[in-house]
Amino acid sequence: MKISFLIFRRLPTCYQFISAALLMASVIVVGAACCPAQAPVIDRSRGREMLQNIKQVLKDEYYDPTFHGLDIDAKFRAAEKQINESNSTWTINAIIAEVLMALDDSHTGFEPPDLVIGVTYNFKMQMIGDTCYVVSVKADSGAAKKGLKVGDVVYSIRGFKPTRDSLWKIMYSLKLLPSQTLEVVMQAPDGHLTPLVLDAVVSTRKRNKVIIPEKEHSEKPPKYFDVGDEVVICKLPAFDLADSEVDELINRVRTRKVLILDLRGNPGGYLTTEKRLLGYFFDRDVKVGDEKRRKSSTPFIAKTRGKDKMFSGKVFVLVD
């Protein structure tokens, strides 16, 4: 039987200057009451096969052959033992995910092939500085009716305090092990803590595909906001633009004196997009870093697009 699964990497390689987030792997095995519609069977043999396939892919392809000092064989042996003792498909998926989480690499993770239930709690949160804030709440939703507002401080999620390093893992655990309710604690400006239990909105979605090809057009194209005649804000949701879309972005902003490039919430994307975009900001080729692969390390060079095409104004970049 052929097993389909996906190890996702938002970028095809890792840079030497990228440091991974740190959080106890126990986040991934939170004691949530999972939505019952997606955990009907236990297929341990399928789980073991996915685990072994992933181990082989890591050994063949992962950019760091030392796995950051992790004993990969021991880690996978322990995971296989846990799978043999597991009592649900959800648990098996969490065990496999935890193995990859141990790498502390936000660009390497596991997307289960049977993750067909989508869960949302009708609000979004984001780190601003060292504090996690609610940045949007769906109108007339259960979250709004319970008093959740934009600007509220999220003190804890399922008992975990979100930080700049841990929020992405907490969000990943919510997707991997969704529950019918979400327990959060909100903090008022005066420090008062208010616990809330938010109900989930459950939907179905298509099964994951093994291969996600590069698209000719981005699913989330850039958005532009003019601030007078001299300043333009460009919100770039992801580095997944085709070359023509990168060229169009620069053509839209080239005549302005100031570009504010908003990368908040941008998870990364294709190196080809990054290289082409960076080339528009320099009048010469510039080494940005080192592109480190499994068996080689090569300079990552942003090649200039030429003085006549470059953006020569001031650039401000917003990141989170």
mmCIF file of C-alpha atoms in Angstrom:
data_model
loop_
_atom_site.group_PDB
_atom_site.id
_atom_site.type_symbol
_atom_site.label_atom_id
_atom_site.label_comp_id
_atom_site.label_asym_id
_atom_site.label_seq_id
_atom_site.Cartn_x
_atom_site.Cartn_y
_atom_site.Cartn_z
ATOM 1 C CA MET A 1 0.000 0.000 0.000
ATOM 2 C CA LYS A 2 1.339 3.410 -0.926
ATOM 3 C CA ILE A 3 1.053 6.037 1.788
ATOM 4 C CA SER A 4 0.671 9.686 0.862
ATOM 5 C CA PHE A 5 1.931 12.335 3.236
ATOM 6 C CA LEU A 6 3.569 15.714 3.062
ATOM 7 C CA ILE A 7 6.587 17.121 4.857
ATOM 8 C CA PHE A 8 6.207 20.841 4.375
ATOM 9 C CA ARG A 9 9.010 23.333 4.024
ATOM 10 C CA ARG A 10 8.081 26.938 3.383
ATOM 11 C CA LEU A 11 11.541 27.473 1.919
ATOM 12 C CA PRO A 12 13.395 24.775 -0.040
ATOM 13 C CA THR A 13 16.581 25.411 1.960
ATOM 14 C CA CYS A 14 17.566 26.859 5.312
ATOM 15 C CA TYR A 15 20.003 29.694 5.907
ATOM 16 C CA GLN A 16 22.796 29.531 8.419
ATOM 17 C CA PHE A 17 21.529 32.741 9.994
ATOM 18 C CA ILE A 18 17.977 31.488 10.611
ATOM 19 C CA SER A 19 17.451 30.320 14.210
ATOM 20 C CA ALA A 20 14.548 27.981 14.923
ATOM 21 C CA ALA A 21 11.869 28.665 17.540
ATOM 22 C CA LEU A 22 12.069 26.948 20.909
ATOM 23 C CA LEU A 23 9.199 25.380 22.817
ATOM 24 C CA MET A 24 8.625 22.170 24.714
ATOM 25 C CA ALA A 25 7.397 19.510 22.343
ATOM 26 C CA SER A 26 4.575 18.786 24.748
ATOM 27 C CA VAL A 27 2.603 21.583 23.114
ATOM 28 C CA ILE A 28 1.837 19.212 20.291
ATOM 29 C CA VAL A 29 0.254 16.624 22.549
ATOM 30 C CA VAL A 30 -2.102 18.912 24.384
ATOM 31 C CA GLY A 31 -4.977 17.148 26.061
ATOM 32 C CA ALA A 32 -7.666 18.425 23.724
ATOM 33 C CA ALA A 33 -11.054 16.882 23.130
ATOM 34 C CA CYS A 34 -10.598 16.332 19.415
ATOM 35 C CA CYS A 35 -13.460 16.694 16.990
ATOM 36 C CA PRO A 36 -14.882 13.170 16.858
ATOM 37 C CA ALA A 37 -15.655 13.266 13.137
ATOM 38 C CA GLN A 38 -11.995 12.919 12.243
ATOM 39 C CA ALA A 39 -10.767 10.156 14.555
ATOM 40 C CA PRO A 40 -12.846 7.092 13.643
ATOM 41 C CA VAL A 41 -10.106 4.515 13.137
ATOM 42 C CA ILE A 42 -6.721 3.431 14.396
ATOM 43 C CA ASP A 43 -4.262 2.407 11.671
ATOM 44 C CA ARG A 44 -0.950 1.830 13.404
ATOM 45 C CA SER A 45 0.670 0.132 10.394
ATOM 46 C CA ARG A 46 -0.091 3.194 8.286
ATOM 47 C CA GLY A 47 1.404 5.409 10.974
ATOM 48 C CA ARG A 48 4.564 3.302 11.162
ATOM 49 C CA GLU A 49 4.961 3.407 7.394
ATOM 50 C CA MET A 50 4.619 7.199 7.300
ATOM 51 C CA LEU A 51 7.104 7.465 10.161
ATOM 52 C CA GLN A 52 9.707 5.358 8.357
ATOM 53 C CA ASN A 53 9.214 7.211 5.078
ATOM 54 C CA ILE A 54 9.712 10.534 6.832
ATOM 55 C CA LYS A 55 12.837 9.248 8.565
ATOM 56 C CA GLN A 56 14.314 8.263 5.205
ATOM 57 C CA VAL A 57 13.470 11.640 3.665
ATOM 58 C CA LEU A 58 15.139 13.439 6.579
ATOM 59 C CA LYS A 59 18.269 11.322 6.318
ATOM 60 C CA ASP A 60 18.476 11.923 2.564
ATOM 61 C CA GLU A 61 17.424 15.560 2.322
ATOM 62 C CA TYR A 62 17.536 17.516 5.600
ATOM 63 C CA TYR A 63 20.045 20.322 5.258
ATOM 64 C CA ASP A 64 21.880 19.557 8.524
ATOM 65 C CA PRO A 65 23.258 15.979 8.556
ATOM 66 C CA THR A 66 23.778 16.247 12.343
ATOM 67 C CA PHE A 67 20.082 17.132 12.883
ATOM 68 C CA HIS A 68 21.146 19.857 15.360
ATOM 69 C CA GLY A 69 22.668 17.177 17.598
ATOM 70 C CA LEU A 70 19.450 15.154 17.771
ATOM 71 C CA ASP A 71 19.777 11.359 17.911
ATOM 72 C CA ILE A 72 17.403 10.802 15.009
ATOM 73 C CA ASP A 73 17.431 7.003 15.255
ATOM 74 C CA ALA A 74 16.573 7.025 18.959
ATOM 75 C CA LYS A 75 13.878 9.640 18.393
ATOM 76 C CA PHE A 76 12.182 7.575 15.698
ATOM 77 C CA ARG A 77 12.440 4.358 17.720
ATOM 78 C CA ALA A 78 10.669 6.061 20.605
ATOM 79 C CA ALA A 79 8.016 7.405 18.229
ATOM 80 C CA GLU A 80 7.380 3.948 16.771
ATOM 81 C CA LYS A 81 6.904 2.547 20.258
ATOM 82 C CA GLN A 82 4.406 5.318 21.018
ATOM 83 C CA ILE A 83 2.513 4.568 17.787
ATOM 84 C CA ASN A 84 2.253 0.898 18.775
ATOM 85 C CA GLU A 85 0.604 2.006 22.024
ATOM 86 C CA SER A 86 -1.580 4.754 20.537
ATOM 87 C CA ASN A 87 -5.368 4.666 20.667
ATOM 88 C CA SER A 88 -6.388 7.041 17.862
ATOM 89 C CA THR A 89 -5.376 8.356 14.454
ATOM 90 C CA TRP A 90 -5.137 11.821 15.981
ATOM 91 C CA THR A 91 -2.551 10.575 18.477
ATOM 92 C CA ILE A 92 -0.516 8.888 15.740
ATOM 93 C CA ASN A 93 -0.428 12.126 13.751
ATOM 94 C CA ALA A 94 0.676 14.047 16.831
ATOM 95 C CA ILE A 95 3.469 11.550 17.535
ATOM 96 C CA ILE A 96 4.831 11.906 14.004
ATOM 97 C CA ALA A 97 4.556 15.684 14.162
ATOM 98 C CA GLU A 98 6.413 15.789 17.486
ATOM 99 C CA VAL A 99 9.426 14.021 15.956
ATOM 100 C CA LEU A 100 9.820 16.822 13.426
ATOM 101 C CA MET A 101 9.040 19.483 16.025
ATOM 102 C CA ALA A 102 12.071 18.265 17.974
ATOM 103 C CA LEU A 103 14.249 19.724 15.210
ATOM 104 C CA ASP A 104 13.138 23.201 16.367
ATOM 105 C CA ASP A 105 12.845 24.189 12.707
ATOM 106 C CA SER A 106 9.756 26.264 11.905
ATOM 107 C CA HIS A 107 10.138 25.433 8.197
ATOM 108 C CA THR A 108 9.955 21.668 8.646
ATOM 109 C CA GLY A 109 6.795 19.940 9.812
ATOM 110 C CA PHE A 110 4.190 17.287 9.141
ATOM 111 C CA GLU A 111 0.820 17.719 7.424
ATOM 112 C CA PRO A 112 -1.299 14.583 7.936
ATOM 113 C CA PRO A 113 -2.922 13.260 4.744
ATOM 114 C CA ASP A 114 -6.276 12.813 6.481
ATOM 115 C CA LEU A 115 -6.494 16.317 7.929
ATOM 116 C CA VAL A 116 -9.836 17.067 6.269
ATOM 117 C CA ILE A 117 -11.555 18.836 9.136
ATOM 118 C CA GLY A 118 -10.915 22.571 9.325
ATOM 119 C CA VAL A 119 -11.474 24.346 12.630
ATOM 120 C CA THR A 120 -11.620 28.074 13.318
ATOM 121 C CA TYR A 121 -12.426 30.025 16.453
ATOM 122 C CA ASN A 122 -13.318 33.221 14.539
ATOM 123 C CA PHE A 123 -10.439 35.379 15.706
ATOM 124 C CA LYS A 124 -6.790 35.921 14.832
ATOM 125 C CA MET A 125 -3.873 36.753 17.061
ATOM 126 C CA GLN A 126 -0.400 38.096 16.445
ATOM 127 C CA MET A 127 2.736 38.962 18.401
ATOM 128 C CA ILE A 128 3.389 42.706 18.590
ATOM 129 C CA GLY A 129 6.608 43.277 20.454
ATOM 130 C CA ASP A 130 6.639 40.659 23.187
ATOM 131 C CA THR A 131 2.864 40.612 23.666
ATOM 132 C CA CYS A 132 0.215 38.548 21.878
ATOM 133 C CA TYR A 133 -2.774 40.611 20.766
ATOM 134 C CA VAL A 134 -6.102 39.849 19.128
ATOM 135 C CA VAL A 135 -5.854 41.472 15.690
ATOM 136 C CA SER A 136 -9.236 40.512 14.221
ATOM 137 C CA VAL A 137 -12.562 39.102 15.393
ATOM 138 C CA LYS A 138 -15.315 37.972 13.055
ATOM 139 C CA ALA A 139 -18.411 40.093 13.521
ATOM 140 C CA ASP A 140 -21.420 38.400 15.153
ATOM 141 C CA SER A 141 -19.344 35.276 15.873
ATOM 142 C CA GLY A 142 -19.324 33.343 19.117
ATOM 143 C CA ALA A 143 -15.972 34.916 20.000
ATOM 144 C CA ALA A 144 -17.378 38.420 19.489
ATOM 145 C CA LYS A 145 -20.466 37.637 21.537
ATOM 146 C CA LYS A 146 -18.275 36.516 24.421
ATOM 147 C CA GLY A 147 -16.581 39.902 24.446
ATOM 148 C CA LEU A 148 -13.410 39.252 22.459
ATOM 149 C CA LYS A 149 -12.189 42.503 20.856
ATOM 150 C CA VAL A 150 -9.359 43.662 18.627
ATOM 151 C CA GLY A 151 -6.539 44.868 20.857
ATOM 152 C CA ASP A 152 -7.193 42.407 23.678
ATOM 153 C CA VAL A 153 -4.089 40.761 25.139
ATOM 154 C CA VAL A 154 -3.964 36.959 24.927
ATOM 155 C CA TYR A 155 -2.436 35.898 28.236
ATOM 156 C CA SER A 156 -2.593 32.145 27.628
ATOM 157 C CA ILE A 157 -3.894 29.547 25.157
ATOM 158 C CA ARG A 158 -4.754 26.122 26.557
ATOM 159 C CA GLY A 159 -2.564 26.966 29.531
ATOM 160 C CA PHE A 160 0.450 28.015 27.437
ATOM 161 C CA LYS A 161 1.653 31.613 27.457
ATOM 162 C CA PRO A 162 2.330 32.689 23.849
ATOM 163 C CA THR A 163 5.737 34.186 23.054
ATOM 164 C CA ARG A 164 7.465 35.265 19.871
ATOM 165 C CA ASP A 165 9.207 31.887 19.759
ATOM 166 C CA SER A 166 6.253 29.702 20.710
ATOM 167 C CA LEU A 167 3.169 31.159 19.032
ATOM 168 C CA TRP A 168 3.711 29.363 15.710
ATOM 169 C CA LYS A 169 3.937 26.019 17.513
ATOM 170 C CA ILE A 170 0.800 26.719 19.502
ATOM 171 C CA MET A 171 -1.031 27.593 16.284
ATOM 172 C CA TYR A 172 0.292 24.427 14.640
ATOM 173 C CA SER A 173 -0.975 22.313 17.558
ATOM 174 C CA LEU A 174 -4.429 23.880 17.201
ATOM 175 C CA LYS A 175 -4.495 22.807 13.554
ATOM 176 C CA LEU A 176 -3.095 19.345 14.171
ATOM 177 C CA LEU A 177 -5.240 18.602 17.228
ATOM 178 C CA PRO A 178 -8.293 20.818 16.942
ATOM 179 C CA SER A 179 -10.941 20.668 19.619
ATOM 180 C CA GLN A 180 -14.587 21.636 19.873
ATOM 181 C CA THR A 181 -13.665 24.391 22.330
ATOM 182 C CA LEU A 182 -10.629 26.582 22.922
ATOM 183 C CA GLU A 183 -9.678 27.788 26.384
ATOM 184 C CA VAL A 184 -7.997 31.192 26.428
ATOM 185 C CA VAL A 185 -7.252 33.714 29.158
ATOM 186 C CA MET A 186 -7.455 37.400 28.251
ATOM 187 C CA GLN A 187 -5.647 40.144 30.139
ATOM 188 C CA ALA A 188 -7.157 43.600 30.670
ATOM 189 C CA PRO A 189 -5.024 46.788 30.758
ATOM 190 C CA ASP A 190 -5.260 46.783 34.564
ATOM 191 C CA GLY A 191 -3.890 43.222 34.657
ATOM 192 C CA HIS A 192 -7.217 41.502 35.400
ATOM 193 C CA LEU A 193 -7.429 38.021 33.852
ATOM 194 C CA THR A 194 -10.626 36.722 32.238
ATOM 195 C CA PRO A 195 -10.897 33.069 31.151
ATOM 196 C CA LEU A 196 -13.003 32.372 28.051
ATOM 197 C CA VAL A 197 -14.121 29.165 26.380
ATOM 198 C CA LEU A 198 -14.589 29.704 22.646
ATOM 199 C CA ASP A 199 -16.627 27.317 20.497
ATOM 200 C CA ALA A 200 -15.111 25.982 17.283
ATOM 201 C CA VAL A 201 -16.617 26.333 13.834
ATOM 202 C CA VAL A 202 -15.934 23.074 11.980
ATOM 203 C CA SER A 203 -15.732 22.711 8.195
ATOM 204 C CA THR A 204 -14.519 20.078 5.758
ATOM 205 C CA ARG A 205 -11.776 20.561 3.207
ATOM 206 C CA LYS A 206 -9.955 18.618 0.529
ATOM 207 C CA ARG A 207 -7.305 16.115 1.483
ATOM 208 C CA ASN A 208 -3.662 17.203 1.278
ATOM 209 C CA LYS A 209 -1.822 16.452 -1.929
ATOM 210 C CA VAL A 210 1.643 14.927 -1.920
ATOM 211 C CA ILE A 211 3.086 17.529 -4.274
ATOM 212 C CA ILE A 212 2.257 21.220 -4.240
ATOM 213 C CA PRO A 213 3.615 22.710 -7.489
ATOM 214 C CA GLU A 214 4.738 26.283 -7.811
ATOM 215 C CA LYS A 215 1.858 28.311 -9.192
ATOM 216 C CA GLU A 216 1.940 30.833 -12.014
ATOM 217 C CA HIS A 217 0.088 33.317 -9.819
ATOM 218 C CA SER A 218 0.009 33.864 -6.090
ATOM 219 C CA GLU A 219 -3.132 32.854 -4.198
ATOM 220 C CA LYS A 220 -2.642 35.953 -2.008
ATOM 221 C CA PRO A 221 -1.299 38.757 -4.216
ATOM 222 C CA PRO A 222 0.192 41.936 -2.748
ATOM 223 C CA LYS A 223 -2.106 44.717 -1.570
ATOM 224 C CA TYR A 224 -1.254 48.394 -2.030
ATOM 225 C CA PHE A 225 -2.239 51.434 0.019
ATOM 226 C CA ASP A 226 -1.351 54.949 -1.116
ATOM 227 C CA VAL A 227 -0.376 57.496 1.522
ATOM 228 C CA GLY A 228 -0.391 60.726 -0.446
ATOM 229 C CA ASP A 229 1.636 60.945 -3.653
ATOM 230 C CA GLU A 230 5.030 59.964 -2.259
ATOM 231 C CA VAL A 231 4.413 57.008 0.060
ATOM 232 C CA VAL A 232 3.009 53.572 -0.725
ATOM 233 C CA ILE A 233 2.424 50.621 1.584
ATOM 234 C CA CYS A 234 2.742 47.146 0.073
ATOM 235 C CA LYS A 235 1.350 44.257 2.108
ATOM 236 C CA LEU A 236 3.095 41.057 0.954
ATOM 237 C CA PRO A 237 1.327 37.988 2.445
ATOM 238 C CA ALA A 238 3.930 35.446 1.235
ATOM 239 C CA PHE A 239 6.989 35.041 -0.958
ATOM 240 C CA ASP A 240 5.129 32.982 -3.543
ATOM 241 C CA LEU A 241 5.020 35.413 -6.466
ATOM 242 C CA ALA A 242 5.826 34.567 -10.055
ATOM 243 C CA ASP A 243 8.566 36.653 -11.688
ATOM 244 C CA SER A 244 5.958 38.696 -13.538
ATOM 245 C CA GLU A 245 4.201 39.496 -10.263
ATOM 246 C CA VAL A 246 7.455 40.668 -8.672
ATOM 247 C CA ASP A 247 8.067 42.900 -11.699
ATOM 248 C CA GLU A 248 4.547 44.288 -11.425
ATOM 249 C CA LEU A 249 5.072 45.027 -7.715
ATOM 250 C CA ILE A 250 8.149 47.132 -8.436
ATOM 251 C CA ASN A 251 6.460 48.880 -11.355
ATOM 252 C CA ARG A 252 3.665 49.890 -8.986
ATOM 253 C CA VAL A 253 6.007 51.460 -6.427
ATOM 254 C CA ARG A 254 9.084 52.564 -8.419
ATOM 255 C CA THR A 255 8.076 56.224 -8.779
ATOM 256 C CA ARG A 256 7.388 56.702 -5.050
ATOM 257 C CA LYS A 257 9.902 58.196 -2.641
ATOM 258 C CA VAL A 258 9.013 55.840 0.212
ATOM 259 C CA LEU A 259 8.020 52.162 0.199
ATOM 260 C CA ILE A 260 6.708 50.543 3.368
ATOM 261 C CA LEU A 261 6.943 46.787 2.814
ATOM 262 C CA ASP A 262 4.658 45.041 5.291
ATOM 263 C CA LEU A 263 5.838 41.466 5.920
ATOM 264 C CA ARG A 264 3.926 40.914 9.154
ATOM 265 C CA GLY A 265 2.352 37.468 9.090
ATOM 266 C CA ASN A 266 4.420 36.458 6.049
ATOM 267 C CA PRO A 267 5.493 32.810 6.593
ATOM 268 C CA GLY A 268 8.184 32.737 3.886
ATOM 269 C CA GLY A 269 8.014 31.167 0.451
ATOM 270 C CA TYR A 270 10.139 30.613 -2.640
ATOM 271 C CA LEU A 271 13.788 31.628 -2.817
ATOM 272 C CA THR A 272 13.247 32.618 -6.450
ATOM 273 C CA THR A 273 10.722 35.245 -5.351
ATOM 274 C CA GLU A 274 13.076 36.588 -2.696
ATOM 275 C CA LYS A 275 16.036 36.786 -5.060
ATOM 276 C CA ARG A 276 14.133 38.613 -7.768
ATOM 277 C CA LEU A 277 12.602 41.097 -5.331
ATOM 278 C CA LEU A 278 15.909 41.867 -3.597
ATOM 279 C CA GLY A 279 17.558 42.439 -6.970
ATOM 280 C CA TYR A 280 15.395 45.523 -7.457
ATOM 281 C CA PHE A 281 16.860 47.268 -4.392
ATOM 282 C CA PHE A 282 20.568 47.139 -5.294
ATOM 283 C CA ASP A 283 22.633 48.553 -8.144
ATOM 284 C CA ARG A 284 25.075 45.651 -7.825
ATOM 285 C CA ASP A 285 25.008 41.956 -6.938
ATOM 286 C CA VAL A 286 24.829 41.459 -3.163
ATOM 287 C CA LYS A 287 25.516 38.393 -1.043
ATOM 288 C CA VAL A 288 22.596 37.999 1.360
ATOM 289 C CA GLY A 289 23.695 34.829 3.125
ATOM 290 C CA ASP A 290 24.568 31.205 2.498
ATOM 291 C CA GLU A 291 22.177 28.683 1.010
ATOM 292 C CA LYS A 292 22.842 25.504 2.939
ATOM 293 C CA ARG A 293 21.754 22.177 1.495
ATOM 294 C CA ARG A 294 22.379 18.608 2.590
ATOM 295 C CA LYS A 295 25.746 18.207 0.900
ATOM 296 C CA SER A 296 26.732 21.733 -0.049
ATOM 297 C CA SER A 297 26.670 25.372 0.952
ATOM 298 C CA THR A 298 26.607 28.080 -1.702
ATOM 299 C CA PRO A 299 26.458 31.877 -1.495
ATOM 300 C CA PHE A 300 22.943 33.277 -1.755
ATOM 301 C CA ILE A 301 23.318 36.145 -4.221
ATOM 302 C CA ALA A 302 20.699 38.755 -5.046
ATOM 303 C CA LYS A 303 21.513 39.813 -8.588
ATOM 304 C CA THR A 304 20.772 43.409 -9.453
ATOM 305 C CA ARG A 305 18.010 44.066 -11.962
ATOM 306 C CA GLY A 306 19.923 47.112 -13.178
ATOM 307 C CA LYS A 307 20.097 50.772 -12.165
ATOM 308 C CA ASP A 308 17.363 51.761 -14.586
ATOM 309 C CA LYS A 309 14.917 49.283 -13.024
ATOM 310 C CA MET A 310 15.734 49.504 -9.316
ATOM 311 C CA PHE A 311 13.727 51.224 -6.614
ATOM 312 C CA SER A 312 15.847 54.144 -5.419
ATOM 313 C CA GLY A 313 13.623 55.550 -2.661
ATOM 314 C CA LYS A 314 13.605 54.827 1.055
ATOM 315 C CA VAL A 315 12.433 51.402 2.184
ATOM 316 C CA PHE A 316 10.891 50.534 5.553
ATOM 317 C CA VAL A 317 10.193 46.868 6.311
ATOM 318 C CA LEU A 318 7.621 45.816 8.929
ATOM 319 C CA VAL A 319 8.206 42.384 10.462
ATOM 320 C CA ASP A 320 6.852 40.432 13.422
#
